mmCIF file of C-alpha atoms in Angstrom:
data_model
loop_
_atom_site.group_PDB
_atom_site.id
_atom_site.type_symbol
_atom_site.label_atom_id
_atom_site.label_comp_id
_atom_site.label_asym_id
_atom_site.label_seq_id
_atom_site.Cartn_x
_atom_site.Cartn_y
_atom_site.Cartn_z
ATOM 1 C CA UNK A 201 -81.417 -84.967 98.399
ATOM 2 C CA UNK A 202 -83.976 -82.125 99.360
ATOM 3 C CA UNK A 203 -87.342 -83.797 99.334
ATOM 4 C CA UNK A 204 -88.846 -80.311 99.352
ATOM 5 C CA UNK A 205 -87.524 -79.618 95.740
ATOM 6 C CA UNK A 206 -89.864 -81.561 93.259
ATOM 7 C CA UNK A 207 -87.901 -83.395 90.351
ATOM 8 C CA UNK A 208 -87.713 -80.981 87.061
ATOM 9 C CA UNK A 209 -89.251 -82.696 84.210
ATOM 10 C CA UNK A 210 -87.250 -83.659 81.501
ATOM 11 C CA UNK A 211 -87.211 -81.640 78.304
ATOM 12 C CA UNK A 212 -85.232 -82.013 74.993
ATOM 13 C CA UNK A 213 -84.092 -78.999 73.343
ATOM 14 C CA UNK A 214 -83.241 -79.113 69.747
ATOM 15 C CA UNK A 215 -81.278 -76.321 68.204
ATOM 16 C CA UNK A 216 -81.822 -75.636 64.442
ATOM 17 C CA UNK A 217 -78.537 -75.335 62.295
ATOM 18 C CA UNK A 218 -78.329 -72.812 60.858
ATOM 19 C CA UNK A 219 -80.150 -69.915 62.765
ATOM 20 C CA UNK A 220 -80.021 -66.438 63.614
ATOM 21 C CA UNK A 221 -77.526 -63.836 61.970
ATOM 22 C CA UNK A 222 -77.089 -64.203 57.922
ATOM 23 C CA UNK A 223 -74.295 -62.290 56.217
ATOM 24 C CA UNK A 224 -76.492 -59.618 55.069
ATOM 25 C CA UNK A 225 -77.607 -58.728 58.622
ATOM 26 C CA UNK A 226 -74.209 -59.174 59.847
ATOM 27 C CA UNK A 227 -72.777 -56.799 57.125
ATOM 28 C CA UNK A 228 -75.673 -54.000 57.836
ATOM 29 C CA UNK A 229 -74.977 -54.221 61.724
ATOM 30 C CA UNK A 230 -71.190 -53.775 60.937
ATOM 31 C CA UNK A 231 -71.782 -50.688 58.716
ATOM 32 C CA UNK A 232 -73.415 -48.788 61.555
ATOM 33 C CA UNK A 233 -70.986 -49.999 64.267
ATOM 34 C CA UNK A 234 -68.209 -48.984 62.204
ATOM 35 C CA UNK A 235 -69.514 -45.776 61.176
ATOM 36 C CA UNK A 236 -70.058 -44.825 64.717
ATOM 37 C CA UNK A 237 -66.475 -45.809 65.379
ATOM 38 C CA UNK A 238 -64.982 -43.865 62.571
ATOM 39 C CA UNK A 239 -67.431 -40.910 62.426
ATOM 40 C CA UNK A 240 -68.797 -40.605 65.930
ATOM 41 C CA UNK A 241 -72.258 -40.118 66.987
ATOM 42 C CA UNK A 242 -74.754 -39.489 65.860
ATOM 43 C CA UNK A 243 -74.930 -41.464 62.707
ATOM 44 C CA UNK A 244 -78.571 -41.503 61.053
ATOM 45 C CA UNK A 245 -80.245 -44.723 59.590
ATOM 46 C CA UNK A 246 -82.882 -44.601 57.340
ATOM 47 C CA UNK A 247 -85.562 -47.254 58.758
ATOM 48 C CA UNK A 248 -84.683 -50.073 60.982
ATOM 49 C CA UNK A 249 -81.064 -51.301 60.031
ATOM 50 C CA UNK A 250 -82.470 -54.832 60.154
ATOM 51 C CA UNK A 251 -85.664 -55.810 61.684
ATOM 52 C CA UNK A 252 -84.790 -56.619 65.362
ATOM 53 C CA UNK A 253 -85.883 -54.891 68.221
ATOM 54 C CA UNK A 254 -83.037 -55.793 70.398
ATOM 55 C CA UNK A 255 -80.415 -54.761 67.559
ATOM 56 C CA UNK A 256 -82.139 -51.639 66.954
ATOM 57 C CA UNK A 257 -82.119 -50.715 70.756
ATOM 58 C CA UNK A 258 -78.522 -51.561 71.285
ATOM 59 C CA UNK A 259 -77.366 -49.351 68.268
ATOM 60 C CA UNK A 260 -79.387 -46.733 69.230
ATOM 61 C CA UNK A 261 -77.664 -46.616 72.674
ATOM 62 C CA UNK A 262 -74.431 -46.530 70.864
ATOM 63 C CA UNK A 263 -75.508 -43.333 69.244
ATOM 64 C CA UNK A 264 -77.485 -44.424 66.177
ATOM 65 C CA UNK A 265 -80.664 -42.232 65.363
ATOM 66 C CA UNK A 266 -83.442 -44.247 63.373
ATOM 67 C CA UNK A 267 -85.544 -42.005 61.307
ATOM 68 C CA UNK A 268 -88.487 -43.002 58.812
ATOM 69 C CA UNK A 269 -87.163 -40.624 55.805
ATOM 70 C CA UNK A 270 -83.974 -38.621 54.661
ATOM 71 C CA UNK A 271 -85.616 -35.441 55.306
ATOM 72 C CA UNK A 272 -85.314 -36.104 59.029
ATOM 73 C CA UNK A 273 -81.430 -36.075 58.458
ATOM 74 C CA UNK A 274 -79.189 -33.216 58.860
ATOM 75 C CA UNK A 275 -76.730 -32.669 55.868
ATOM 76 C CA UNK A 276 -73.764 -32.907 57.960
ATOM 77 C CA UNK A 277 -73.637 -36.378 59.523
ATOM 78 C CA UNK A 278 -73.383 -39.876 57.942
ATOM 79 C CA UNK A 279 -76.618 -41.706 56.957
ATOM 80 C CA UNK A 280 -76.936 -45.465 56.583
ATOM 81 C CA UNK A 281 -79.753 -47.041 54.551
ATOM 82 C CA UNK A 282 -81.103 -50.357 55.947
ATOM 83 C CA UNK A 283 -80.312 -53.982 54.763
ATOM 84 C CA UNK A 284 -83.750 -53.893 53.117
ATOM 85 C CA UNK A 285 -82.913 -51.566 50.134
ATOM 86 C CA UNK A 286 -84.354 -48.024 49.358
ATOM 87 C CA UNK A 287 -85.886 -46.673 46.367
ATOM 88 C CA UNK A 288 -83.639 -44.877 43.712
ATOM 89 C CA UNK A 289 -84.826 -41.641 44.996
ATOM 90 C CA UNK A 290 -83.569 -41.947 48.307
ATOM 91 C CA UNK A 291 -79.833 -41.928 47.251
ATOM 92 C CA UNK A 292 -80.449 -39.234 44.634
ATOM 93 C CA UNK A 293 -81.921 -37.162 47.195
ATOM 94 C CA UNK A 294 -78.885 -37.495 49.361
ATOM 95 C CA UNK A 295 -76.488 -36.875 46.559
ATOM 96 C CA UNK A 296 -78.543 -33.716 45.859
ATOM 97 C CA UNK A 297 -77.957 -32.387 49.281
ATOM 98 C CA UNK A 298 -74.402 -33.916 49.372
ATOM 99 C CA UNK A 299 -74.854 -35.834 52.342
ATOM 100 C CA UNK A 300 -72.302 -38.691 53.062
ATOM 101 C CA UNK A 301 -74.280 -41.981 52.760
ATOM 102 C CA UNK A 302 -73.335 -45.809 53.440
ATOM 103 C CA UNK A 303 -75.780 -48.203 51.505
ATOM 104 C CA UNK A 304 -76.270 -51.456 53.942
ATOM 105 C CA UNK A 305 -78.572 -52.985 51.460
ATOM 106 C CA UNK A 306 -77.949 -56.646 51.611
ATOM 107 C CA UNK A 307 -75.847 -57.947 48.162
ATOM 108 C CA UNK A 308 -78.540 -60.623 47.661
ATOM 109 C CA UNK A 309 -81.328 -57.776 47.755
ATOM 110 C CA UNK A 310 -79.239 -55.691 45.317
ATOM 111 C CA UNK A 311 -79.092 -58.702 43.125
ATOM 112 C CA UNK A 312 -82.728 -58.678 42.723
ATOM 113 C CA UNK A 313 -82.709 -54.733 42.099
ATOM 114 C CA UNK A 314 -80.158 -55.428 38.996
ATOM 115 C CA UNK A 315 -82.354 -58.384 37.619
ATOM 116 C CA UNK A 316 -85.364 -55.770 37.853
ATOM 117 C CA UNK A 317 -83.413 -53.267 35.726
ATOM 118 C CA UNK A 318 -82.326 -55.846 33.371
ATOM 119 C CA UNK A 319 -86.052 -57.028 32.459
ATOM 120 C CA UNK A 320 -87.200 -53.312 32.536
ATOM 121 C CA UNK A 321 -84.376 -52.426 29.927
ATOM 122 C CA UNK A 322 -85.609 -55.427 27.966
ATOM 123 C CA UNK A 323 -88.958 -53.952 27.811
ATOM 124 C CA UNK A 324 -90.524 -56.802 30.272
ATOM 125 C CA UNK A 325 -93.459 -55.872 32.885
ATOM 126 C CA UNK A 326 -92.232 -57.145 35.988
ATOM 127 C CA UNK A 327 -94.243 -59.582 38.304
ATOM 128 C CA UNK A 328 -92.827 -59.069 41.934
ATOM 129 C CA UNK A 329 -93.870 -61.622 44.325
ATOM 130 C CA UNK A 330 -93.894 -60.255 48.044
ATOM 131 C CA UNK A 331 -95.754 -58.629 50.500
ATOM 132 C CA UNK A 332 -97.236 -54.922 49.992
ATOM 133 C CA UNK A 333 -95.437 -52.346 52.591
ATOM 134 C CA UNK A 334 -92.401 -54.447 53.275
ATOM 135 C CA UNK A 335 -89.307 -52.088 53.082
ATOM 136 C CA UNK A 336 -87.524 -54.483 50.350
ATOM 137 C CA UNK A 337 -90.525 -54.409 48.282
ATOM 138 C CA UNK A 338 -90.914 -50.709 48.453
ATOM 139 C CA UNK A 339 -87.027 -50.523 47.632
ATOM 140 C CA UNK A 340 -87.312 -52.872 44.504
ATOM 141 C CA UNK A 341 -90.118 -51.192 43.164
ATOM 142 C CA UNK A 342 -88.757 -48.195 43.683
ATOM 143 C CA UNK A 343 -85.921 -49.096 41.488
ATOM 144 C CA UNK A 344 -88.213 -48.501 38.320
ATOM 145 C CA UNK A 345 -90.796 -45.940 37.202
ATOM 146 C CA UNK A 346 -94.353 -46.430 38.518
ATOM 147 C CA UNK A 347 -95.984 -48.933 36.550
ATOM 148 C CA UNK A 348 -93.081 -51.032 35.716
ATOM 149 C CA UNK A 349 -93.668 -53.362 38.581
ATOM 150 C CA UNK A 350 -97.026 -55.325 39.401
ATOM 151 C CA UNK A 351 -97.133 -56.890 43.113
ATOM 152 C CA UNK A 352 -98.126 -60.310 43.352
ATOM 153 C CA UNK A 353 -99.068 -61.086 47.112
ATOM 154 C CA UNK A 354 -101.093 -64.322 46.840
ATOM 155 C CA UNK A 355 -102.088 -67.087 44.782
ATOM 156 C CA UNK A 356 -105.585 -65.258 43.932
ATOM 157 C CA UNK A 357 -103.408 -62.415 42.665
ATOM 158 C CA UNK A 358 -101.549 -64.592 40.367
ATOM 159 C CA UNK A 359 -104.662 -66.067 39.118
ATOM 160 C CA UNK A 360 -106.530 -62.783 38.455
ATOM 161 C CA UNK A 361 -103.742 -60.577 36.979
ATOM 162 C CA UNK A 362 -104.375 -59.403 33.385
ATOM 163 C CA UNK A 363 -101.447 -58.300 31.867
ATOM 164 C CA UNK A 364 -101.757 -55.278 28.989
ATOM 165 C CA UNK A 365 -102.169 -56.625 25.643
ATOM 166 C CA UNK A 366 -98.852 -57.871 24.157
ATOM 167 C CA UNK A 367 -96.867 -57.263 27.245
ATOM 168 C CA UNK A 368 -93.711 -59.389 27.810
ATOM 169 C CA UNK A 369 -93.488 -60.581 31.398
ATOM 170 C CA UNK A 370 -90.787 -61.353 33.695
ATOM 171 C CA UNK A 371 -90.885 -62.171 37.678
ATOM 172 C CA UNK A 372 -88.847 -61.449 40.728
ATOM 173 C CA UNK A 373 -89.254 -62.285 44.355
ATOM 174 C CA UNK A 374 -88.876 -60.946 47.843
ATOM 175 C CA UNK A 375 -86.082 -62.644 49.413
ATOM 176 C CA UNK A 376 -87.377 -63.554 52.735
ATOM 177 C CA UNK A 377 -90.497 -65.256 51.384
ATOM 178 C CA UNK A 378 -91.753 -68.693 52.316
ATOM 179 C CA UNK A 379 -90.202 -71.268 49.632
ATOM 180 C CA UNK A 380 -93.575 -73.099 49.842
ATOM 181 C CA UNK A 381 -95.828 -70.072 49.357
ATOM 182 C CA UNK A 382 -93.582 -68.631 46.502
ATOM 183 C CA UNK A 383 -93.567 -71.963 44.829
ATOM 184 C CA UNK A 384 -97.592 -72.068 44.898
ATOM 185 C CA UNK A 385 -97.730 -68.615 43.378
ATOM 186 C CA UNK A 386 -95.133 -68.951 40.934
ATOM 187 C CA UNK A 387 -96.736 -72.380 39.697
ATOM 188 C CA UNK A 388 -100.077 -70.323 39.027
ATOM 189 C CA UNK A 389 -98.284 -67.701 37.076
ATOM 190 C CA UNK A 390 -96.175 -70.406 35.104
ATOM 191 C CA UNK A 391 -99.216 -72.102 34.227
ATOM 192 C CA UNK A 392 -100.805 -68.818 32.824
ATOM 193 C CA UNK A 393 -97.538 -67.512 31.419
ATOM 194 C CA UNK A 394 -95.127 -70.661 30.461
ATOM 195 C CA UNK A 395 -92.798 -67.906 28.798
ATOM 196 C CA UNK A 396 -91.917 -66.451 32.115
ATOM 197 C CA UNK A 397 -88.254 -66.746 32.413
ATOM 198 C CA UNK A 398 -86.452 -67.746 35.345
ATOM 199 C CA UNK A 399 -83.927 -65.409 37.284
ATOM 200 C CA UNK A 400 -80.156 -66.274 36.754
ATOM 201 C CA UNK A 401 -80.246 -67.553 40.395
ATOM 202 C CA UNK A 402 -83.039 -68.016 42.731
ATOM 203 C CA UNK A 403 -84.189 -64.785 44.280
ATOM 204 C CA UNK A 404 -85.079 -66.158 47.681
ATOM 205 C CA UNK A 405 -81.643 -65.850 49.574
ATOM 206 C CA UNK A 406 -79.341 -68.625 50.694
ATOM 207 C CA UNK A 407 -80.172 -67.752 54.452
ATOM 208 C CA UNK A 408 -84.038 -68.023 54.176
ATOM 209 C CA UNK A 409 -83.691 -71.226 52.384
ATOM 210 C CA UNK A 410 -81.629 -72.846 54.904
ATOM 211 C CA UNK A 411 -83.472 -71.551 57.801
ATOM 212 C CA UNK A 412 -86.645 -72.918 56.295
ATOM 213 C CA UNK A 413 -85.300 -76.278 55.851
ATOM 214 C CA UNK A 414 -83.488 -76.241 59.038
ATOM 215 C CA UNK A 415 -87.203 -75.915 60.700
ATOM 216 C CA UNK A 416 -88.825 -78.352 58.614
ATOM 217 C CA UNK A 417 -86.531 -80.697 60.294
ATOM 218 C CA UNK A 418 -87.251 -79.346 63.675
ATOM 219 C CA UNK A 419 -90.990 -79.730 63.244
ATOM 220 C CA UNK A 420 -90.830 -83.426 62.512
ATOM 221 C CA UNK A 421 -89.481 -84.331 65.878
ATOM 222 C CA UNK A 422 -90.642 -81.751 67.927
ATOM 223 C CA UNK A 423 -94.089 -81.027 69.854
ATOM 224 C CA UNK A 424 -93.425 -77.207 69.956
ATOM 225 C CA UNK A 425 -91.033 -75.097 67.739
ATOM 226 C CA UNK A 426 -89.897 -71.630 69.065
ATOM 227 C CA UNK A 427 -88.616 -69.006 66.699
ATOM 228 C CA UNK A 428 -86.688 -66.044 68.259
ATOM 229 C CA UNK A 429 -87.269 -62.974 66.107
ATOM 230 C CA UNK A 430 -89.435 -59.930 66.004
ATOM 231 C CA UNK A 431 -92.721 -59.517 65.085
ATOM 232 C CA UNK A 432 -92.039 -57.325 61.795
ATOM 233 C CA UNK A 433 -89.348 -59.598 60.619
ATOM 234 C CA UNK A 434 -90.600 -61.186 57.545
ATOM 235 C CA UNK A 435 -88.226 -64.238 57.612
ATOM 236 C CA UNK A 436 -88.902 -65.041 61.366
ATOM 237 C CA UNK A 437 -92.502 -64.973 60.597
ATOM 238 C CA UNK A 438 -92.298 -67.368 57.849
ATOM 239 C CA UNK A 439 -90.274 -69.510 60.061
ATOM 240 C CA UNK A 440 -93.399 -70.121 62.008
ATOM 241 C CA UNK A 441 -95.557 -70.522 59.275
ATOM 242 C CA UNK A 442 -93.038 -73.153 57.770
ATOM 243 C CA UNK A 443 -92.890 -75.136 60.927
ATOM 244 C CA UNK A 444 -96.869 -75.375 61.152
ATOM 245 C CA UNK A 445 -96.925 -76.489 57.655
ATOM 246 C CA UNK A 446 -94.496 -79.163 58.376
ATOM 247 C CA UNK A 447 -96.638 -80.412 60.883
ATOM 248 C CA UNK A 448 -95.635 -79.415 64.201
ATOM 249 C CA UNK A 449 -98.362 -79.198 66.721
ATOM 250 C CA UNK A 450 -97.380 -75.635 68.009
ATOM 251 C CA UNK A 451 -95.144 -72.911 66.805
ATOM 252 C CA UNK A 452 -94.495 -69.518 68.334
ATOM 253 C CA UNK A 453 -92.525 -66.349 67.759
ATOM 254 C CA UNK A 454 -90.917 -64.624 70.684
ATOM 255 C CA UNK A 455 -88.555 -61.560 70.938
ATOM 256 C CA UNK A 456 -86.660 -62.937 73.683
ATOM 257 C CA UNK A 457 -87.007 -65.089 76.897
ATOM 258 C CA UNK A 458 -89.583 -62.727 78.529
ATOM 259 C CA UNK A 459 -92.001 -63.835 75.856
ATOM 260 C CA UNK A 460 -92.116 -67.523 76.896
ATOM 261 C CA UNK A 461 -95.517 -68.720 77.868
ATOM 262 C CA UNK A 462 -95.212 -71.892 80.053
ATOM 263 C CA UNK A 463 -98.946 -72.988 79.157
ATOM 264 C CA UNK A 464 -97.355 -73.755 75.805
ATOM 265 C CA UNK A 465 -95.405 -76.461 77.472
ATOM 266 C CA UNK A 466 -97.932 -78.680 78.522
ATOM 267 C CA UNK A 467 -97.444 -82.224 77.312
ATOM 268 C CA UNK A 468 -94.380 -80.920 75.504
ATOM 269 C CA UNK A 469 -91.135 -83.404 75.722
ATOM 270 C CA UNK A 470 -89.163 -81.917 72.839
ATOM 271 C CA UNK A 471 -89.053 -78.250 71.983
ATOM 272 C CA UNK A 472 -87.154 -77.049 68.668
ATOM 273 C CA UNK A 473 -85.768 -73.701 68.846
ATOM 274 C CA UNK A 474 -84.330 -71.639 65.876
ATOM 275 C CA UNK A 475 -84.047 -67.865 65.183
ATOM 276 C CA UNK A 476 -84.763 -65.581 62.264
ATOM 277 C CA UNK A 477 -81.814 -63.956 60.339
ATOM 278 C CA UNK A 478 -81.595 -60.491 62.231
ATOM 279 C CA UNK A 479 -82.123 -62.164 65.837
ATOM 280 C CA UNK A 480 -78.744 -62.269 67.723
ATOM 281 C CA UNK A 481 -77.724 -65.856 69.251
ATOM 282 C CA UNK A 482 -77.416 -64.312 72.775
ATOM 283 C CA UNK A 483 -81.257 -64.050 72.735
ATOM 284 C CA UNK A 484 -81.463 -67.832 71.818
ATOM 285 C CA UNK A 485 -79.220 -68.768 74.859
ATOM 286 C CA UNK A 486 -81.377 -66.497 76.972
ATOM 287 C CA UNK A 487 -84.346 -68.662 75.914
ATOM 288 C CA UNK A 488 -82.442 -72.001 76.646
ATOM 289 C CA UNK A 489 -81.459 -70.522 80.093
ATOM 290 C CA UNK A 490 -84.901 -69.794 81.054
ATOM 291 C CA UNK A 491 -86.101 -73.282 80.014
ATOM 292 C CA UNK A 492 -83.369 -74.768 82.063
ATOM 293 C CA UNK A 493 -84.338 -73.046 85.297
ATOM 294 C CA UNK A 494 -87.682 -74.889 84.912
ATOM 295 C CA UNK A 495 -87.041 -77.992 83.259
ATOM 296 C CA UNK A 496 -84.011 -80.614 83.026
ATOM 297 C CA UNK A 497 -82.903 -79.775 79.809
ATOM 298 C CA UNK A 498 -80.941 -81.945 77.364
ATOM 299 C CA UNK A 499 -79.974 -79.938 74.563
ATOM 300 C CA UNK A 500 -79.217 -81.564 71.166
ATOM 301 C CA UNK A 501 -77.707 -79.571 68.047
ATOM 302 C CA UNK A 502 -79.210 -80.598 65.105
ATOM 303 C CA UNK A 503 -77.154 -81.131 61.778
ATOM 304 C CA UNK A 504 -77.480 -78.484 59.089
ATOM 305 C CA UNK A 505 -75.825 -76.567 56.383
ATOM 306 C CA UNK A 506 -72.852 -74.733 57.628
ATOM 307 C CA UNK A 507 -72.923 -71.162 56.339
ATOM 308 C CA UNK A 508 -69.509 -69.450 55.410
ATOM 309 C CA UNK A 509 -70.857 -66.605 53.196
ATOM 310 C CA UNK A 510 -69.438 -63.071 54.017
ATOM 311 C CA UNK A 511 -70.065 -59.768 52.402
ATOM 312 C CA UNK A 512 -67.546 -56.719 51.962
ATOM 313 C CA UNK A 513 -68.089 -53.669 54.003
ATOM 314 C CA UNK A 514 -68.219 -50.403 51.964
ATOM 315 C CA UNK A 515 -64.527 -48.991 51.136
ATOM 316 C CA UNK A 516 -65.037 -45.843 52.835
ATOM 317 C CA UNK A 517 -65.276 -47.879 56.310
ATOM 318 C CA UNK A 518 -62.287 -50.243 55.399
ATOM 319 C CA UNK A 519 -59.647 -47.725 53.988
#
C-alpha cells in the first residue's frame, strides 16, 4: 500500500427513489427535440421549457431559441409553449398570426386549468394557492378573466382574505408546492370557509408528492441532503424545504457537481441525494462521481414509488 496516500473517509450515499425527470418534463423536452428533428432549427420556445439550466442549454445548442414573449418569434417558425402552461391570450395571439405552435403544458397543469374553468362557469370565485410570478400560476390565472382568481400565497393570506358578499368559493393549487405548506394554507381556508369543494383529484401532482415523500425518508437517516436542481425550479426548492422540515441537519440545492462545497461534509457520515423533477439523471451521477473521488463511497438505493406514468406527444409530432 502506498503510505503517501491517506485513507479516504467512508461516506454512505443514499439515493432517493423516485428522483429526477417526471412524465410532464420528459414529454416537454421530447416535444422540443422532435420539433427540431421534424422542422429543423430554429424552433422557438416561449419561456424555459422546464426550469433547469442544463436542459435549456442543451436544447439551445440543438437549435432551440428561448424567448420571453410571443412577439419575439417570427410567424414562419414553430413555437413551443413551456411545460408550466400559458395564459389563454398566448395561443389566441398565435392563432391570429397563423403561427404553428406546440403546447408542451404538462397534462396535470392542464387539469388544473380545466378545474378552474369549471368553477368559473359555475359562478365560483377561485382561490389559487401558489407563488406569485411563477409561470404556472401566471398561466392558470390567465385562463380566466381578471378578478376571477385570487392568489393565496401564505397562511396569513388565507386568514385575511375577505370574499365579496355572497360569493361562492372554490380552490386550486399550483402543482409543485410543498404538501405540508399547502395543507396548512388549506386548513386555514377550510376552517373559515368549510363549504369549499375539493378538486376531483389532488392538484399537487403525483411526481411532486412522490419526490417529497422520498426526501422525507432520506432526511430521517441522513446527516446532509443534496437536491440536484436549479434555483428557479419550484419543486426542487420545495425538496430542500421538505428535507429540513423532516429533521435533517442540513440540506442544499445545487445545479451540478460544480456546486459542491466540501465544508458541508464536515462530520457527515451519510448523505442523501435526490433531484428535482426537471433535473437530468447524469447530473446526479456527476455528484456521485465527485463524492467518490474524495470519499470511500458506499451507494444505497432507497426503496420508493416506481413511476410508470407517460404522456402522449402532440399528434403533429407523431404523424
